[in-house]
C-alpha cells in the first residue's frame, strides 16, 4: 500500500486504519466505520463523522473539504488580516455575542455528526514516514530488510549513508545512527496503529493520549 504525501489528516487516518486489525477497534469505531478500498470512497462515506479540527475552537480552512456550513454549533467567517489585531478581536467578540448561545453546552452525541476527533495536530511528513517504515518491515522474515536498508531506501538520514572510503568506525557509527532512527520510527508506527484502533489519532511517541468525557469526546489532559 503506497502512501502519498498529502496535507490531509484524514488521509493518514484512513491509511493507518487500513493497516489495523478491525477486530481490535474501539466499540464506537466498529459501530460506525468500515474499511474501504480507496480513501476517496471512505472519506465521502464517513466525512460527517469527523471533526475538522484538533481540539481548537478556531482553525484555518486550508482545504475545501474542511469547509462546513453554518449551524448552531459552528460558524465560518472571513477575517481581513490588513486590520489591526485589536479591531479583529473586537469584531470576533461582536460576532460571538450575536451567534453564540453560552447556555447551549456540548451537544448530545445523537445531535452531532462529528463523533471522531483528531487527538493531536497531524505532522504529515512524520505520518508518511511511519507508515512507509511499517510497510517495509511488515513482511515475512526472509524478505524483511535491515533497519539500515530501510533508512537508506526512505532517505531518512543522508548523513548516515555509508560512502566508499568510510573508515570502519564511520561505518559503525553511521549504521548505529540509522538503525536507531529506523527502530524509533518502527516503534512509533506500531503505536500509531494501536492507538488508532482505540480511536486516538494521531498518537505516537511523545504525543500524549487524551482522555474521553462521559459522552466519549476527547478532552485535554
Short mmCIF file of C-alpha atoms in Angstrom, two decimals:
data_model
loop_
_atom_site.label_atom_id
_atom_site.label_comp_id
_atom_site.label_asym_id
_atom_site.label_seq_id
_atom_site.Cartn_x
_atom_site.Cartn_y
_atom_site.Cartn_z
CA UNK A 1 0.00 0.00 0.00
CA UNK A 2 1.88 3.04 -1.24
CA UNK A 3 1.44 6.11 0.93
CA UNK A 4 1.23 9.50 -0.75
CA UNK A 5 2.21 12.81 0.81
CA UNK A 6 -0.98 14.78 1.39
CA UNK A 7 -1.66 17.62 3.78
CA UNK A 8 -4.84 15.90 4.90
CA UNK A 9 -5.00 14.29 8.37
CA UNK A 10 -7.95 12.09 7.40
CA UNK A 11 -5.98 10.52 4.58
CA UNK A 12 -3.37 9.32 7.08
CA UNK A 13 -6.11 8.26 9.49
CA UNK A 14 -7.56 6.13 6.71
CA UNK A 15 -4.17 4.66 5.77
CA UNK A 16 -3.44 3.87 9.42
CA UNK A 17 -6.75 2.07 9.86
CA UNK A 18 -6.09 0.11 6.67
CA UNK A 19 -3.09 -1.37 8.48
CA UNK A 20 -5.00 -2.10 11.67
CA UNK A 21 -6.98 -5.11 12.88
CA UNK A 22 -10.69 -4.26 12.67
CA UNK A 23 -11.40 -6.75 15.46
CA UNK A 24 -9.36 -4.57 17.83
CA UNK A 25 -11.25 -1.37 17.05
CA UNK A 26 -12.86 0.76 19.74
CA UNK A 27 -16.59 -0.08 20.03
CA UNK A 28 -17.75 3.21 18.53
CA UNK A 29 -15.49 2.67 15.55
CA UNK A 30 -16.84 -0.84 15.00
CA UNK A 31 -20.37 0.56 15.04
CA UNK A 32 -19.75 3.43 12.64
CA UNK A 33 -16.74 2.72 10.42
CA UNK A 34 -15.70 0.10 7.90
CA UNK A 35 -12.56 -0.26 5.83
CA UNK A 36 -12.80 0.85 2.19
CA UNK A 37 -10.62 0.10 -0.82
CA UNK A 38 -9.95 3.79 -1.51
CA UNK A 39 -9.56 6.85 0.66
CA UNK A 40 -11.91 8.87 -1.54
CA UNK A 41 -14.77 6.42 -1.05
CA UNK A 42 -14.05 6.07 2.67
CA UNK A 43 -13.96 9.82 3.31
CA UNK A 44 -17.03 10.54 1.20
CA UNK A 45 -18.94 7.93 3.18
CA UNK A 46 -17.75 8.96 6.65
CA UNK A 47 -16.71 12.63 6.48
CA UNK A 48 -19.66 13.76 8.59
CA UNK A 49 -18.41 11.60 11.46
CA UNK A 50 -15.16 13.52 11.83
CA UNK A 51 -14.40 16.88 13.41
CA UNK A 52 -12.50 19.28 11.23
CA UNK A 53 -10.09 20.46 13.92
CA UNK A 54 -7.86 19.05 16.64
CA UNK A 55 -9.12 20.36 19.95
CA UNK A 56 -9.15 24.04 18.97
CA UNK A 57 -12.25 26.26 18.82
CA UNK A 58 -10.74 28.19 15.88
CA UNK A 59 -8.89 26.82 12.85
CA UNK A 60 -7.85 27.90 9.36
CA UNK A 61 -9.77 26.41 6.43
CA UNK A 62 -6.92 25.45 4.12
CA UNK A 63 -8.81 22.85 2.12
CA UNK A 64 -12.30 22.88 0.61
CA UNK A 65 -13.02 19.58 2.39
CA UNK A 66 -12.66 21.34 5.73
CA UNK A 67 -15.43 23.84 4.99
CA UNK A 68 -18.64 23.27 6.92
CA UNK A 69 -21.93 25.12 6.61
CA UNK A 70 -23.04 27.42 9.41
CA UNK A 71 -25.22 25.82 12.04
CA UNK A 72 -25.93 26.05 15.77
CA UNK A 73 -22.53 24.50 16.59
CA UNK A 74 -20.21 26.22 14.13
CA UNK A 75 -19.76 29.42 12.14
CA UNK A 76 -17.46 30.15 9.19
CA UNK A 77 -16.19 33.73 8.96
CA UNK A 78 -13.73 35.65 6.80
CA UNK A 79 -11.06 37.75 8.53
CA UNK A 80 -9.36 40.70 6.80
CA UNK A 81 -5.79 40.47 8.11
CA UNK A 82 -4.97 44.03 7.00
CA UNK A 83 -6.92 45.36 10.00
CA UNK A 84 -5.21 45.84 13.40
CA UNK A 85 -5.40 42.79 15.69
CA UNK A 86 -7.44 44.62 18.34
CA UNK A 87 -10.11 45.55 15.77
CA UNK A 88 -10.25 41.96 14.52
CA UNK A 89 -10.67 40.64 18.08
CA UNK A 90 -13.42 43.17 18.81
CA UNK A 91 -15.22 42.15 15.63
CA UNK A 92 -14.99 38.47 16.55
CA UNK A 93 -16.34 39.21 20.02
CA UNK A 94 -19.31 41.01 18.47
CA UNK A 95 -19.96 38.02 16.19
CA UNK A 96 -19.90 35.70 19.20
CA UNK A 97 -22.37 37.91 21.07
CA UNK A 98 -24.73 37.67 18.13
CA UNK A 99 -24.40 33.99 17.26
CA UNK A 100 -23.20 32.06 20.31
CA UNK A 101 -25.57 30.69 22.92
CA UNK A 102 -23.42 30.38 26.08
CA UNK A 103 -26.00 28.10 27.70
CA UNK A 104 -26.25 25.59 24.87
CA UNK A 105 -23.45 23.39 26.18
CA UNK A 106 -21.90 20.44 24.42
CA UNK A 107 -24.41 18.72 22.13
CA UNK A 108 -25.50 15.20 22.85
CA UNK A 109 -23.93 12.53 20.68
CA UNK A 110 -27.13 11.94 18.72
CA UNK A 111 -27.24 15.63 17.79
CA UNK A 112 -23.71 15.71 16.46
CA UNK A 113 -22.28 14.19 13.33
CA UNK A 114 -18.60 14.65 14.12
CA UNK A 115 -18.12 11.86 16.64
CA UNK A 116 -14.46 11.17 15.80
CA UNK A 117 -11.91 13.81 16.71
CA UNK A 118 -8.24 14.27 15.94
CA UNK A 119 -6.28 13.67 19.13
CA UNK A 120 -3.40 15.97 18.10
CA UNK A 121 -2.21 18.14 15.25
CA UNK A 122 -1.07 15.98 12.35
CA UNK A 123 2.58 16.09 11.25
CA UNK A 124 2.11 14.92 7.67
CA UNK A 125 5.77 14.22 6.92
CA UNK A 126 6.21 12.11 10.04
CA UNK A 127 2.97 10.20 9.46
CA UNK A 128 4.07 9.30 5.94
CA UNK A 129 7.46 8.13 7.25
CA UNK A 130 5.86 5.99 9.96
CA UNK A 131 3.55 4.25 7.52
CA UNK A 132 6.34 3.77 4.96
CA UNK A 133 8.62 2.25 7.61
CA UNK A 134 5.81 0.00 8.80
CA UNK A 135 5.10 -1.25 5.28
CA UNK A 136 8.73 -2.06 4.51
CA UNK A 137 9.13 -4.03 7.74
CA UNK A 138 5.70 -5.68 7.79
CA UNK A 139 6.81 -8.58 5.59
CA UNK A 140 7.96 -12.15 6.12
CA UNK A 141 11.28 -12.62 7.89
CA UNK A 142 13.07 -13.83 4.77
CA UNK A 143 12.06 -10.66 2.89
CA UNK A 144 12.48 -8.20 5.75
CA UNK A 145 15.20 -5.58 5.12
CA UNK A 146 17.54 -4.37 7.83
CA UNK A 147 16.81 -1.11 9.63
CA UNK A 148 19.78 0.40 7.83
CA UNK A 149 18.41 -0.64 4.43
CA UNK A 150 15.01 0.88 5.28
CA UNK A 151 16.66 4.16 6.26
CA UNK A 152 18.60 4.29 3.01
CA UNK A 153 15.56 3.45 0.87
CA UNK A 154 13.44 6.14 2.52
CA UNK A 155 16.31 8.66 2.64
CA UNK A 156 15.73 9.20 6.36
CA UNK A 157 19.26 10.34 7.22
CA UNK A 158 21.50 11.14 4.24
CA UNK A 159 24.44 11.85 6.57
CA UNK A 160 24.21 8.28 7.86
CA UNK A 161 24.59 6.63 4.44
CA UNK A 162 27.82 4.68 4.15
CA UNK A 163 30.13 6.08 1.46
CA UNK A 164 33.12 4.49 -0.31
CA UNK A 165 36.24 5.25 1.69
CA UNK A 166 34.47 5.41 5.06
CA UNK A 167 36.59 4.06 7.88
CA UNK A 168 35.38 1.06 9.93
CA UNK A 169 34.48 3.49 12.72
CA UNK A 170 32.49 5.68 10.32
CA UNK A 171 30.64 2.62 9.08
CA UNK A 172 29.81 1.51 12.62
CA UNK A 173 28.70 4.98 13.67
CA UNK A 174 26.54 5.54 10.59
CA UNK A 175 24.95 2.11 10.87
CA UNK A 176 24.20 2.63 14.56
CA UNK A 177 22.66 6.05 13.92
CA UNK A 178 20.47 4.81 11.07
CA UNK A 179 19.41 1.69 12.98
CA UNK A 180 18.44 3.78 15.99
CA UNK A 181 16.38 6.19 13.88
CA UNK A 182 14.50 3.48 11.98
CA UNK A 183 13.94 1.48 15.17
CA UNK A 184 12.29 4.53 16.72
CA UNK A 185 10.08 5.11 13.69
CA UNK A 186 9.11 1.44 13.60
CA UNK A 187 8.11 1.55 17.26
CA UNK A 188 6.14 4.73 16.68
CA UNK A 189 4.38 3.22 13.65
CA UNK A 190 3.08 0.34 15.75
CA UNK A 191 1.98 2.79 18.46
CA UNK A 192 0.22 4.89 15.79
CA UNK A 193 -1.77 1.87 14.58
CA UNK A 194 -2.52 0.53 18.07
CA UNK A 195 -3.78 3.91 19.29
CA UNK A 196 -5.84 4.38 16.13
CA UNK A 197 -7.59 1.10 16.91
CA UNK A 198 -8.59 2.68 20.24
CA UNK A 199 -9.93 5.77 18.48
CA UNK A 200 -6.92 8.04 19.15
CA UNK A 201 -5.26 9.53 16.08
CA UNK A 202 -2.57 10.65 15.59
CA UNK A 203 -0.94 9.46 18.82
CA UNK A 204 2.58 8.02 18.94
CA UNK A 205 5.95 8.65 20.56
CA UNK A 206 5.85 11.63 22.91
CA UNK A 207 2.28 12.64 21.96
CA UNK A 208 0.05 12.07 24.97
CA UNK A 209 -3.13 10.06 24.58
CA UNK A 210 -6.11 12.28 25.56
CA UNK A 211 -8.94 11.23 27.84
CA UNK A 212 -12.61 10.89 26.95
CA UNK A 213 -15.52 12.54 28.74
CA UNK A 214 -18.78 10.80 29.58
CA UNK A 215 -20.05 11.30 26.01
CA UNK A 216 -16.93 9.81 24.51
CA UNK A 217 -15.48 13.12 23.26
CA UNK A 218 -11.76 13.74 23.65
CA UNK A 219 -10.62 16.18 26.32
CA UNK A 220 -7.18 17.59 27.04
CA UNK A 221 -5.25 16.01 29.88
#
